[in-house]
Amino acid sequence: MTVLSVSTSAAAAQRVDALVIGTAKGPKGLVLAKGAEAVAEAFEGKLAELLTTLGASGAEGEAVKLPAAAGLKAGLVLAVGLGEAAEEGYPAESLRRAAGVAARALSGAKKASLLLPAASAEEFEAVALGALLGAYEYTAYKGDAGKGPVGDLVLLTDRKGSKEAKAAAERATALGEEINRARDLINAAPNDLNPKAFAAIAQAAGKEHGFKVEVWDEKALTKGGFGGILGVGNGSENPPRLVKVAYTHPKAKQTIALVGKGITYDSGGISLKPAGHNETMKCDMSGAAAVFATVVAAKRLGLQVNITTWLALAENMPSGSATRPGDVLKMYGGKTVECLNTDAEGRLVLADAIVRAGEENPDVIIDVATLTGAMVFALGNRTFGVMANNDELRTRLHGTAEAVGEASWPMPLPADMRKGLTESSIADMANMGERMGGGLVAGVFLQEFVAEGTDWAHLDIAGPAFHEGAAYGYTPKGGTGSAIRTLVRFAEDTAAGA
C-alpha cells in the first residue's frame, strides 16, 4: 500500500527514485510549473528544452521520464502535464489527475517526491489524493502481482506550508484509503463477495473503527416484511442482507441517511440479461460500496454529523425460487409492487431500505445506485445523474460533486411519469413504467417510498462506477469509487452548518 508523507527538505537532497514535476502548455510551447525551480536549476536552465526534445508538450495526461541531472540525488525526473499554463494556480482536478498519472507511471518504485505546484491546503490535498488514487492496483487474484504500486510518496513543501500539507495528507489518506476500499469491494469476484460476505466486512469495519453495525439476515427480513429485498434475493443460494452502519458524533446537529444498492451480482433474474451484459455485473453493488466507504471515512475524519448507512444487499439470480415477471411483492411499509421485469431489481431493494431509513427521521436521505442503463445513455460513462424532491438539495449535490472533481448533472423527476408506474391493475405500483426516460422513471419510482416531508436525493452512478477502458488520471480500470468524494464533502459541509 502506498504511504504518504510530508517533507521540508530540499528537492536536490531527496534520495528517491524519482522527483515529480509539473509541466504545462504555454503560448510558445512547454513551460515548467511552479515547484520545479530546483530541478530546473540542476539542469542549468535547459530542462524545458530537454523535455520538448523528448516530445513533451505539457498536455494533460502526459508523463515523460528523463535521467536526473548530476546535482540531484534522485534517480530520475518525471514530468507530468497539467494542461494549459496558469499563472494564478491550477485547478484542483488538474492537480489530482497529474498526481494520479505520476503515481501510475511510478509503479514499482520504492519512493518518489512530488514537486507539483501546490501551496494551499486544497492544492496539497488534491495532489495527495490524486497520487493515492492513481497508485491503486487490484491484485487479489493474481499469482504474479507485477511491480506493485509505488511505495512511498513524499509531498515537498517549505516550513511555512508544512502544517497545511500535513493536515491535507492526513485527510487525503483517510479519504483515499476508503475510496480504494470501495474499489476493492467492487472489483472482488462475485463468488467471493456475496451479501453475507459484504455484511461480514461491514461488521469487521465496525469493530475496527468503533461504530455500530446491525445485520438483518433472511429470517429477520422475512419477519420484518422486507418484500423488495427478499423478492430480489429469492432466486439465489446466497440469501440477502440489510445492513445498518451507524456513525454518531456527540456534537452532531444533523443526521444524514445514506442508502446503497448492493446487488453483489446481477444476472437480471428471470428477465435474464443478454450475452455481453453480464460480465461486469459484479459492480452492481457500487452504490453500497460508496455509502459504506463514506461512513468509514466520516468516522476516520471525525466529522461532526451523524451518518446512518443502509446497505441493501442481494444477489439477483434465476432459479425455480426466483421472483417471476408478474409476481406481486409486498414492500417494507406495506405498498405492493407488481414486478414486471426482474432486471429492474435495484429499485426494489432500495425502496425497502429507503422506507426503513425514513423511520428514523433523518434530516436527509441520499441513495446511491448503479440503477439504470438509461442514465448511461443519457450522460455517458463519466457523469452521474442527480435527482431530488427538493430543488435546493439537487443543486447543492450537483455543486458539491463539481467542487470535488466528480462529473454530475441535475436531472428532473417528471410528475407525468408517475402515471405509468401506478397503472398496475393488481398492485399499488409496477416496477416498470414508460420506456423512454428510464433513468427518470426509476427515480420517480423511488420517490414513492420517501416519507412525506423528508428531503431525499438519488444519485444514479451507473456510468462512472465501473471503468472498462484503460486507466487515465487517477481513475483505474475497474471499480472507481464514484460518488464517495461528493458524499464526504456533503457530510463535511453539513457538519459545518451548510
Short mmCIF file of C-alpha atoms in Angstrom, two decimals:
data_model
loop_
_atom_site.label_atom_id
_atom_site.label_comp_id
_atom_site.label_asym_id
_atom_site.label_seq_id
_atom_site.Cartn_x
_atom_site.Cartn_y
_atom_site.Cartn_z
CA MET A 1 0.00 0.00 0.00
CA THR A 2 1.30 3.45 -0.91
CA VAL A 3 2.21 5.66 2.07
CA LEU A 4 2.04 9.47 2.03
CA SER A 5 4.34 11.77 3.99
CA VAL A 6 5.42 15.42 4.03
CA SER A 7 8.97 16.78 3.96
CA THR A 8 10.51 20.24 4.09
CA SER A 9 13.90 19.00 2.85
CA ALA A 10 15.36 20.49 -0.32
CA ALA A 11 14.43 18.80 -3.57
CA ALA A 12 18.05 18.37 -4.59
CA ALA A 13 18.73 16.41 -1.38
CA GLN A 14 15.93 13.90 -1.87
CA ARG A 15 17.30 10.35 -2.11
CA VAL A 16 14.37 8.94 -4.06
CA ASP A 17 13.73 7.00 -7.22
CA ALA A 18 12.08 9.99 -8.85
CA LEU A 19 11.28 13.66 -8.49
CA VAL A 20 7.89 14.54 -9.97
CA ILE A 21 7.45 17.98 -11.51
CA GLY A 22 4.63 19.62 -13.44
CA THR A 23 4.68 20.97 -16.96
CA ALA A 24 2.09 22.97 -18.87
CA LYS A 25 1.24 24.24 -22.33
CA GLY A 26 2.37 27.84 -22.63
CA PRO A 27 1.74 30.24 -25.54
CA LYS A 28 5.16 29.40 -27.01
CA GLY A 29 5.43 25.76 -26.00
CA LEU A 30 6.13 23.75 -22.88
CA VAL A 31 6.67 25.61 -19.60
CA LEU A 32 7.66 24.34 -16.17
CA ALA A 33 5.10 24.71 -13.38
CA LYS A 34 5.94 26.23 -10.01
CA GLY A 35 7.77 23.79 -7.76
CA ALA A 36 10.20 22.68 -10.45
CA GLU A 37 12.71 25.53 -9.88
CA ALA A 38 15.34 23.49 -8.01
CA VAL A 39 15.17 20.70 -10.56
CA ALA A 40 15.45 23.16 -13.45
CA GLU A 41 18.49 24.73 -11.80
CA ALA A 42 20.21 21.35 -11.67
CA PHE A 43 19.68 21.09 -15.44
CA GLU A 44 21.30 24.53 -15.86
CA GLY A 45 18.09 26.01 -17.25
CA LYS A 46 17.77 23.50 -20.10
CA LEU A 47 15.11 21.24 -18.59
CA ALA A 48 12.18 22.62 -20.61
CA GLU A 49 14.23 22.33 -23.78
CA LEU A 50 15.18 18.72 -23.00
CA LEU A 51 11.60 17.76 -22.26
CA THR A 52 10.43 19.34 -25.52
CA THR A 53 13.08 17.36 -27.38
CA LEU A 54 11.70 14.19 -25.77
CA GLY A 55 8.25 15.03 -27.11
CA ALA A 56 6.70 16.63 -24.04
CA SER A 57 4.14 19.39 -24.56
CA GLY A 58 2.64 19.85 -21.08
CA ALA A 59 -0.68 18.32 -22.14
CA GLU A 60 -2.89 16.75 -19.51
CA GLY A 61 -2.23 13.02 -19.09
CA GLU A 62 1.34 13.27 -20.35
CA ALA A 63 4.23 11.61 -18.45
CA VAL A 64 7.85 11.90 -19.60
CA LYS A 65 10.86 10.49 -17.77
CA LEU A 66 14.49 11.54 -18.06
CA PRO A 67 17.64 10.80 -16.03
CA ALA A 68 18.25 13.21 -13.16
CA ALA A 69 21.00 15.82 -13.51
CA ALA A 70 24.26 15.45 -11.61
CA GLY A 71 23.24 17.88 -8.87
CA LEU A 72 20.24 15.81 -7.86
CA LYS A 73 20.32 12.72 -5.63
CA ALA A 74 17.19 11.28 -7.22
CA GLY A 75 17.42 8.62 -9.91
CA LEU A 76 15.21 10.29 -12.47
CA VAL A 77 12.84 13.18 -13.12
CA LEU A 78 9.24 12.54 -14.08
CA ALA A 79 7.42 15.42 -15.77
CA VAL A 80 3.62 15.22 -15.82
CA GLY A 81 1.37 17.51 -17.84
CA LEU A 82 -1.14 19.86 -16.25
CA GLY A 83 -2.74 21.22 -19.41
CA GLU A 84 -2.96 24.93 -20.18
CA ALA A 85 -0.50 27.07 -18.21
CA ALA A 86 -1.97 29.07 -15.32
CA GLU A 87 -0.40 32.00 -13.52
CA GLU A 88 -2.76 32.00 -10.51
CA GLY A 89 -2.66 28.31 -9.72
CA TYR A 90 -4.01 25.16 -11.34
CA PRO A 91 -7.48 23.70 -10.80
CA ALA A 92 -7.58 21.06 -8.08
CA GLU A 93 -8.84 18.49 -10.56
CA SER A 94 -5.84 19.12 -12.86
CA LEU A 95 -3.52 18.54 -9.90
CA ARG A 96 -5.37 15.36 -8.89
CA ARG A 97 -5.14 13.95 -12.39
CA ALA A 98 -1.47 14.85 -12.82
CA ALA A 99 -0.60 13.26 -9.48
CA GLY A 100 -2.55 10.17 -10.49
CA VAL A 101 -0.66 9.94 -13.77
CA ALA A 102 2.60 10.25 -11.87
CA ALA A 103 1.70 7.52 -9.40
CA ARG A 104 0.77 5.11 -12.19
CA ALA A 105 3.96 5.92 -14.11
CA LEU A 106 5.99 5.14 -10.98
CA SER A 107 4.57 1.66 -10.45
CA GLY A 108 7.31 -0.48 -8.92
CA ALA A 109 9.31 2.45 -7.49
CA LYS A 110 10.11 2.43 -3.78
CA LYS A 111 9.96 6.17 -3.16
CA ALA A 112 9.24 9.39 -5.03
CA SER A 113 8.90 13.06 -4.14
CA LEU A 114 6.16 15.28 -5.53
CA LEU A 115 7.01 18.84 -6.57
CA LEU A 116 3.72 19.70 -8.24
CA PRO A 117 2.53 23.32 -7.88
CA ALA A 118 0.69 23.20 -4.55
CA ALA A 119 0.61 26.00 -1.98
CA SER A 120 -2.86 25.93 -0.37
CA ALA A 121 -4.46 23.17 1.71
CA GLU A 122 -6.85 22.40 -1.16
CA GLU A 123 -3.98 22.06 -3.63
CA PHE A 124 -1.91 19.87 -1.30
CA GLU A 125 -4.90 17.62 -0.74
CA ALA A 126 -5.59 17.40 -4.47
CA VAL A 127 -2.03 16.23 -5.13
CA ALA A 128 -2.05 13.80 -2.21
CA LEU A 129 -5.44 12.28 -3.05
CA GLY A 130 -4.72 12.04 -6.76
CA ALA A 131 -1.47 10.25 -6.02
CA LEU A 132 -3.10 7.73 -3.66
CA LEU A 133 -5.92 7.01 -6.09
CA GLY A 134 -3.56 6.79 -9.05
CA ALA A 135 -1.32 4.33 -7.22
CA TYR A 136 -4.21 1.90 -6.72
CA GLU A 137 -3.82 -1.59 -8.10
CA TYR A 138 -6.11 -4.59 -7.62
CA THR A 139 -4.08 -7.79 -7.50
CA ALA A 140 -6.09 -10.05 -5.17
CA TYR A 141 -6.38 -12.88 -7.70
CA LYS A 142 -3.03 -12.57 -9.46
CA GLY A 143 -0.28 -15.03 -8.65
CA ASP A 144 2.27 -12.61 -10.09
CA ALA A 145 1.16 -9.17 -8.98
CA GLY A 146 3.73 -7.44 -11.17
CA LYS A 147 5.77 -4.49 -9.98
CA GLY A 148 3.24 -3.29 -7.44
CA PRO A 149 2.31 0.33 -6.63
CA VAL A 150 4.87 2.97 -5.70
CA GLY A 151 5.82 2.50 -2.05
CA ASP A 152 6.27 5.97 -0.55
CA LEU A 153 5.17 9.33 -1.90
CA VAL A 154 6.57 12.49 -0.30
CA LEU A 155 4.91 15.90 -0.59
CA LEU A 156 7.65 18.51 -0.63
CA THR A 157 6.92 21.93 0.86
CA ASP A 158 8.65 24.70 2.76
CA ARG A 159 8.29 25.19 6.52
CA LYS A 160 5.60 27.81 6.02
CA GLY A 161 3.32 25.35 4.27
CA SER A 162 4.21 22.20 6.20
CA LYS A 163 1.31 22.38 8.68
CA GLU A 164 -1.30 22.69 5.93
CA ALA A 165 0.43 20.00 3.88
CA LYS A 166 0.46 17.53 6.79
CA ALA A 167 -3.23 18.10 7.53
CA ALA A 168 -4.05 17.71 3.84
CA ALA A 169 -2.02 14.49 3.63
CA GLU A 170 -3.84 13.05 6.65
CA ARG A 171 -7.25 13.85 5.22
CA ALA A 172 -6.27 12.56 1.78
CA THR A 173 -5.01 9.33 3.34
CA ALA A 174 -8.29 8.68 5.17
CA LEU A 175 -10.38 9.51 2.11
CA GLY A 176 -8.10 7.80 -0.41
CA GLU A 177 -7.87 4.58 1.57
CA GLU A 178 -11.65 4.37 1.87
CA ILE A 179 -12.17 5.05 -1.83
CA ASN A 180 -9.67 2.30 -2.54
CA ARG A 181 -11.52 0.04 -0.09
CA ALA A 182 -14.67 0.60 -2.15
CA ARG A 183 -12.72 -0.17 -5.32
CA ASP A 184 -11.58 -3.46 -3.79
CA LEU A 185 -15.16 -4.39 -2.99
CA ILE A 186 -16.36 -3.53 -6.49
CA ASN A 187 -13.52 -5.47 -8.12
CA ALA A 188 -13.94 -8.57 -5.95
CA ALA A 189 -15.27 -11.64 -7.75
CA PRO A 190 -18.97 -12.25 -7.03
CA ASN A 191 -18.29 -15.80 -5.87
CA ASP A 192 -16.32 -14.22 -3.00
CA LEU A 193 -18.38 -11.10 -2.32
CA ASN A 194 -21.95 -12.23 -1.73
CA PRO A 195 -24.41 -10.47 0.62
CA LYS A 196 -23.29 -12.42 3.68
CA ALA A 197 -19.61 -11.71 2.96
CA PHE A 198 -20.28 -7.98 2.43
CA ALA A 199 -22.17 -7.86 5.73
CA ALA A 200 -19.22 -9.53 7.49
CA ILE A 201 -16.85 -6.90 6.05
CA ALA A 202 -19.09 -4.15 7.42
CA GLN A 203 -19.14 -5.83 10.83
CA ALA A 204 -15.35 -6.09 10.85
CA ALA A 205 -15.05 -2.40 9.98
CA GLY A 206 -17.43 -1.58 12.81
CA LYS A 207 -15.20 -3.36 15.30
CA GLU A 208 -12.08 -1.72 13.87
CA HIS A 209 -13.41 1.83 13.88
CA GLY A 210 -15.89 1.69 16.73
CA PHE A 211 -19.32 2.17 15.19
CA LYS A 212 -22.50 0.16 15.45
CA VAL A 213 -23.42 -2.39 12.79
CA GLU A 214 -26.76 -4.25 12.60
CA VAL A 215 -27.47 -7.05 10.15
CA TRP A 216 -30.88 -8.38 9.08
CA ASP A 217 -30.49 -11.93 7.71
CA GLU A 218 -33.14 -13.67 5.63
CA LYS A 219 -35.15 -14.69 8.71
CA ALA A 220 -35.15 -11.16 10.12
CA LEU A 221 -36.01 -9.74 6.69
CA THR A 222 -38.96 -12.13 6.42
CA LYS A 223 -40.18 -11.27 9.91
CA GLY A 224 -39.80 -7.56 9.19
CA GLY A 225 -41.65 -7.70 5.88
CA PHE A 226 -38.85 -6.56 3.57
CA GLY A 227 -40.53 -7.90 0.45
CA GLY A 228 -38.39 -5.95 -2.02
CA ILE A 229 -35.03 -7.22 -0.77
CA LEU A 230 -36.37 -10.74 -0.32
CA GLY A 231 -38.04 -10.72 -3.73
CA VAL A 232 -34.78 -9.87 -5.47
CA GLY A 233 -32.76 -12.39 -3.45
CA ASN A 234 -35.22 -15.29 -3.73
CA GLY A 235 -33.53 -16.88 -6.71
CA SER A 236 -30.07 -17.14 -5.20
CA GLU A 237 -28.49 -19.71 -2.90
CA ASN A 238 -26.80 -16.71 -1.25
CA PRO A 239 -29.58 -15.07 0.78
CA PRO A 240 -29.94 -11.30 1.03
CA ARG A 241 -28.97 -8.97 3.85
CA LEU A 242 -29.86 -5.50 5.05
CA VAL A 243 -27.00 -3.85 6.93
CA LYS A 244 -27.19 -0.69 9.04
CA VAL A 245 -23.91 1.08 9.81
CA ALA A 246 -24.34 3.96 12.24
CA TYR A 247 -21.76 6.66 12.99
CA THR A 248 -22.69 9.25 15.59
CA HIS A 249 -20.82 12.28 16.86
CA PRO A 250 -21.63 13.78 20.28
CA LYS A 251 -21.67 17.31 18.84
CA ALA A 252 -23.68 16.48 15.72
CA LYS A 253 -26.74 18.59 14.99
CA GLN A 254 -27.89 16.83 11.82
CA THR A 255 -28.30 13.26 10.60
CA ILE A 256 -27.72 12.03 7.06
CA ALA A 257 -29.11 8.67 5.93
CA LEU A 258 -27.25 7.03 3.07
CA VAL A 259 -28.80 4.11 1.21
CA GLY A 260 -26.74 1.98 -1.16
CA LYS A 261 -27.80 -0.52 -3.81
CA GLY A 262 -25.82 -3.68 -3.12
CA ILE A 263 -26.61 -6.23 -5.82
CA THR A 264 -23.46 -8.33 -5.48
CA TYR A 265 -24.21 -9.94 -8.84
CA ASP A 266 -27.00 -9.08 -11.26
CA SER A 267 -27.91 -11.69 -13.84
CA GLY A 268 -31.22 -9.95 -14.44
CA GLY A 269 -33.07 -12.82 -12.75
CA ILE A 270 -35.81 -14.47 -14.83
CA SER A 271 -35.64 -11.39 -17.09
CA LEU A 272 -32.14 -12.57 -17.95
CA LYS A 273 -29.63 -10.09 -19.32
CA PRO A 274 -28.47 -10.80 -22.89
CA ALA A 275 -25.00 -12.12 -23.63
CA GLY A 276 -22.38 -9.42 -23.32
CA HIS A 277 -24.16 -7.62 -20.48
CA ASN A 278 -23.34 -9.99 -17.61
CA GLU A 279 -19.58 -9.88 -17.41
CA THR A 280 -19.24 -6.74 -15.30
CA MET A 281 -22.38 -7.15 -13.19
CA LYS A 282 -20.31 -7.76 -10.07
CA CYS A 283 -20.15 -3.95 -9.99
CA ASP A 284 -23.87 -3.61 -9.28
CA MET A 285 -23.06 -3.15 -5.60
CA SER A 286 -21.06 0.02 -6.26
CA GLY A 287 -23.69 2.16 -4.52
CA ALA A 288 -23.43 0.11 -1.34
CA ALA A 289 -19.63 0.25 -1.56
CA ALA A 290 -19.79 4.03 -1.92
CA VAL A 291 -22.01 4.69 1.08
CA PHE A 292 -20.08 2.18 3.21
CA ALA A 293 -16.76 3.84 2.36
CA THR A 294 -18.32 7.24 3.10
CA VAL A 295 -19.40 6.35 6.63
CA VAL A 296 -16.00 4.85 7.44
CA ALA A 297 -14.24 7.94 6.06
CA ALA A 298 -16.54 10.19 8.12
CA LYS A 299 -15.61 8.27 11.25
CA ARG A 300 -11.90 8.48 10.48
CA LEU A 301 -12.19 12.21 9.83
CA GLY A 302 -14.25 12.76 12.97
CA LEU A 303 -16.96 14.73 11.16
CA GLN A 304 -19.49 16.38 13.46
CA VAL A 305 -22.52 14.85 11.80
CA ASN A 306 -24.47 11.64 12.32
CA ILE A 307 -24.48 9.25 9.37
CA THR A 308 -26.67 6.18 9.19
CA THR A 309 -25.85 3.97 6.25
CA TRP A 310 -28.09 1.25 4.85
CA LEU A 311 -26.64 -1.46 2.61
CA ALA A 312 -29.39 -3.25 0.67
CA LEU A 313 -27.60 -6.46 -0.33
CA ALA A 314 -28.90 -9.23 -2.60
CA GLU A 315 -27.81 -11.46 -5.46
CA ASN A 316 -30.21 -11.43 -8.42
CA MET A 317 -30.25 -14.91 -9.95
CA PRO A 318 -32.69 -17.05 -12.00
CA SER A 319 -33.90 -20.30 -10.45
CA GLY A 320 -37.05 -22.18 -9.54
CA SER A 321 -37.46 -19.99 -6.47
CA ALA A 322 -36.78 -16.68 -8.22
CA THR A 323 -39.34 -13.90 -8.45
CA ARG A 324 -41.22 -14.12 -11.75
CA PRO A 325 -42.35 -11.28 -14.00
CA GLY A 326 -45.93 -10.78 -12.89
CA ASP A 327 -45.35 -11.59 -9.22
CA VAL A 328 -46.53 -9.08 -6.63
CA LEU A 329 -44.19 -8.11 -3.81
CA LYS A 330 -45.33 -6.56 -0.56
CA MET A 331 -42.69 -3.99 0.23
CA TYR A 332 -41.49 -2.86 3.63
CA GLY A 333 -44.03 -0.31 4.77
CA GLY A 334 -46.98 -2.02 3.05
CA LYS A 335 -47.00 -0.89 -0.60
CA THR A 336 -47.47 -3.66 -3.14
CA VAL A 337 -45.44 -3.74 -6.35
CA GLU A 338 -46.11 -5.81 -9.45
CA CYS A 339 -42.72 -6.96 -10.68
CA LEU A 340 -42.96 -6.71 -14.46
CA ASN A 341 -39.22 -7.03 -15.04
CA THR A 342 -36.88 -8.77 -12.60
CA ASP A 343 -33.92 -6.86 -14.06
CA ALA A 344 -35.40 -3.68 -12.58
CA GLU A 345 -34.35 -5.03 -9.20
CA GLY A 346 -32.24 -2.24 -7.77
CA ARG A 347 -35.24 0.00 -7.17
CA LEU A 348 -36.89 -2.81 -5.20
CA VAL A 349 -34.08 -3.26 -2.67
CA LEU A 350 -33.59 0.49 -2.42
CA ALA A 351 -37.29 1.08 -1.79
CA ASP A 352 -37.29 -1.18 1.26
CA ALA A 353 -34.18 0.46 2.63
CA ILE A 354 -35.44 4.00 1.97
CA VAL A 355 -38.63 3.34 3.92
CA ARG A 356 -36.65 1.82 6.80
CA ALA A 357 -34.18 4.72 6.78
CA GLY A 358 -37.05 7.20 6.87
CA GLU A 359 -38.45 5.68 10.05
CA GLU A 360 -35.52 7.19 11.95
CA ASN A 361 -36.40 10.72 10.82
CA PRO A 362 -33.05 11.77 9.29
CA ASP A 363 -32.62 15.32 8.02
CA VAL A 364 -31.92 13.99 4.54
CA ILE A 365 -31.82 10.66 2.71
CA ILE A 366 -29.44 10.14 -0.20
CA ASP A 367 -29.46 6.88 -2.12
CA VAL A 368 -26.64 5.84 -4.44
CA ALA A 369 -27.00 3.18 -7.11
CA THR A 370 -25.84 1.81 -10.42
CA LEU A 371 -29.52 1.89 -11.22
CA THR A 372 -30.21 2.25 -14.93
CA GLY A 373 -28.56 1.75 -18.27
CA ALA A 374 -30.77 4.61 -19.42
CA MET A 375 -28.71 7.02 -17.33
CA VAL A 376 -25.57 5.88 -19.16
CA PHE A 377 -27.28 6.55 -22.48
CA ALA A 378 -28.24 9.99 -21.22
CA LEU A 379 -25.00 11.11 -19.56
CA GLY A 380 -22.26 8.77 -20.78
CA ASN A 381 -19.68 6.79 -18.86
CA ARG A 382 -18.16 9.53 -16.70
CA THR A 383 -21.12 11.52 -15.37
CA PHE A 384 -23.70 10.55 -12.77
CA GLY A 385 -27.24 11.85 -12.53
CA VAL A 386 -28.58 13.78 -9.54
CA MET A 387 -32.30 13.80 -8.76
CA ALA A 388 -34.09 15.10 -5.67
CA ASN A 389 -37.50 16.00 -4.31
CA ASN A 390 -36.01 19.34 -3.29
CA ASP A 391 -34.51 21.69 -5.89
CA GLU A 392 -32.10 23.23 -3.39
CA LEU A 393 -30.78 19.80 -2.39
CA ARG A 394 -30.32 18.74 -6.02
CA THR A 395 -28.44 21.96 -6.78
CA ARG A 396 -26.29 21.58 -3.69
CA LEU A 397 -25.31 17.99 -4.50
CA HIS A 398 -24.51 18.89 -8.09
CA GLY A 399 -22.35 21.79 -6.93
CA THR A 400 -20.64 19.60 -4.34
CA ALA A 401 -19.80 16.97 -6.94
CA GLU A 402 -18.36 19.57 -9.31
CA ALA A 403 -16.32 21.10 -6.48
CA VAL A 404 -14.59 17.80 -5.70
CA GLY A 405 -13.99 16.91 -9.34
CA GLU A 406 -16.78 14.38 -9.90
CA ALA A 407 -18.81 14.96 -13.03
CA SER A 408 -22.55 15.04 -12.38
CA TRP A 409 -25.69 16.53 -13.88
CA PRO A 410 -29.03 17.52 -12.34
CA MET A 411 -31.96 15.51 -13.68
CA PRO A 412 -35.73 16.04 -13.23
CA LEU A 413 -38.40 13.87 -11.63
CA PRO A 414 -41.27 14.45 -14.09
CA ALA A 415 -44.63 14.09 -12.35
CA ASP A 416 -46.27 12.75 -15.51
CA MET A 417 -44.03 9.64 -15.36
CA ARG A 418 -45.74 8.52 -12.15
CA LYS A 419 -48.84 7.51 -14.08
CA GLY A 420 -47.10 4.67 -15.90
CA LEU A 421 -45.88 3.23 -12.60
CA THR A 422 -49.26 3.36 -10.86
CA GLU A 423 -51.35 1.80 -13.64
CA SER A 424 -50.92 -1.77 -12.42
CA SER A 425 -54.33 -3.45 -12.36
CA ILE A 426 -53.45 -5.72 -9.42
CA ALA A 427 -50.98 -3.78 -7.21
CA ASP A 428 -50.32 -0.30 -5.90
CA MET A 429 -47.46 0.12 -8.37
CA ALA A 430 -45.44 -1.64 -11.03
CA ASN A 431 -41.66 -1.64 -11.04
CA MET A 432 -41.64 -0.55 -14.70
CA GLY A 433 -43.21 2.48 -16.36
CA GLU A 434 -42.87 4.09 -19.75
CA ARG A 435 -39.88 3.01 -21.81
CA MET A 436 -38.34 6.39 -22.62
CA GLY A 437 -36.52 8.24 -19.88
CA GLY A 438 -35.91 5.04 -17.93
CA GLY A 439 -33.46 6.69 -15.55
CA LEU A 440 -36.07 9.26 -14.60
CA VAL A 441 -38.78 6.61 -14.25
CA ALA A 442 -36.60 4.79 -11.73
CA GLY A 443 -36.15 7.98 -9.74
CA VAL A 444 -39.90 8.63 -9.76
CA PHE A 445 -40.45 5.07 -8.50
CA LEU A 446 -38.06 5.59 -5.56
CA GLN A 447 -39.70 8.89 -4.69
CA GLU A 448 -42.88 6.98 -3.87
CA PHE A 449 -41.12 5.39 -0.89
CA VAL A 450 -39.78 8.56 0.68
CA ALA A 451 -41.61 9.68 3.82
CA GLU A 452 -43.60 12.87 3.38
CA GLY A 453 -41.63 15.92 4.46
CA THR A 454 -38.24 14.19 4.16
CA ASP A 455 -35.61 15.67 1.86
CA TRP A 456 -34.30 12.98 -0.47
CA ALA A 457 -31.84 12.71 -3.33
CA HIS A 458 -30.94 9.93 -5.72
CA LEU A 459 -27.53 9.54 -7.38
CA ASP A 460 -27.52 7.19 -10.40
CA ILE A 461 -23.85 6.30 -10.82
CA ALA A 462 -24.36 3.61 -13.48
CA GLY A 463 -21.94 5.32 -15.88
CA PRO A 464 -18.87 6.22 -13.82
CA ALA A 465 -18.97 3.46 -11.17
CA PHE A 466 -17.03 0.92 -13.27
CA HIS A 467 -14.45 1.85 -15.89
CA GLU A 468 -13.84 -0.75 -18.59
CA GLY A 469 -11.21 1.14 -20.61
CA ALA A 470 -7.56 1.95 -19.97
CA ALA A 471 -6.66 3.81 -16.80
CA TYR A 472 -6.46 7.61 -17.02
CA GLY A 473 -5.55 10.29 -14.50
CA TYR A 474 -6.28 8.77 -11.10
CA THR A 475 -9.06 6.54 -12.49
CA PRO A 476 -8.13 2.84 -12.74
CA LYS A 477 -9.61 0.09 -14.85
CA GLY A 478 -12.48 -1.48 -12.90
CA GLY A 479 -14.19 -0.06 -9.84
CA THR A 480 -13.74 3.68 -9.40
CA GLY A 481 -15.33 4.63 -6.07
CA SER A 482 -17.67 7.08 -7.76
CA ALA A 483 -19.68 9.48 -5.54
CA ILE A 484 -17.63 8.95 -2.37
CA ARG A 485 -15.83 12.29 -2.60
CA THR A 486 -19.16 14.01 -3.18
CA LEU A 487 -20.79 12.33 -0.18
CA VAL A 488 -17.87 13.02 2.15
CA ARG A 489 -17.78 16.69 1.16
CA PHE A 490 -21.57 16.88 1.57
CA ALA A 491 -21.17 15.44 5.08
CA GLU A 492 -18.38 17.91 5.88
CA ASP A 493 -20.49 20.83 4.69
CA THR A 494 -23.45 19.56 6.69
CA ALA A 495 -21.29 19.32 9.79
CA ALA A 496 -20.19 22.91 9.19
CA GLY A 497 -23.83 24.02 9.10
CA ALA A 498 -24.35 24.28 5.35
#
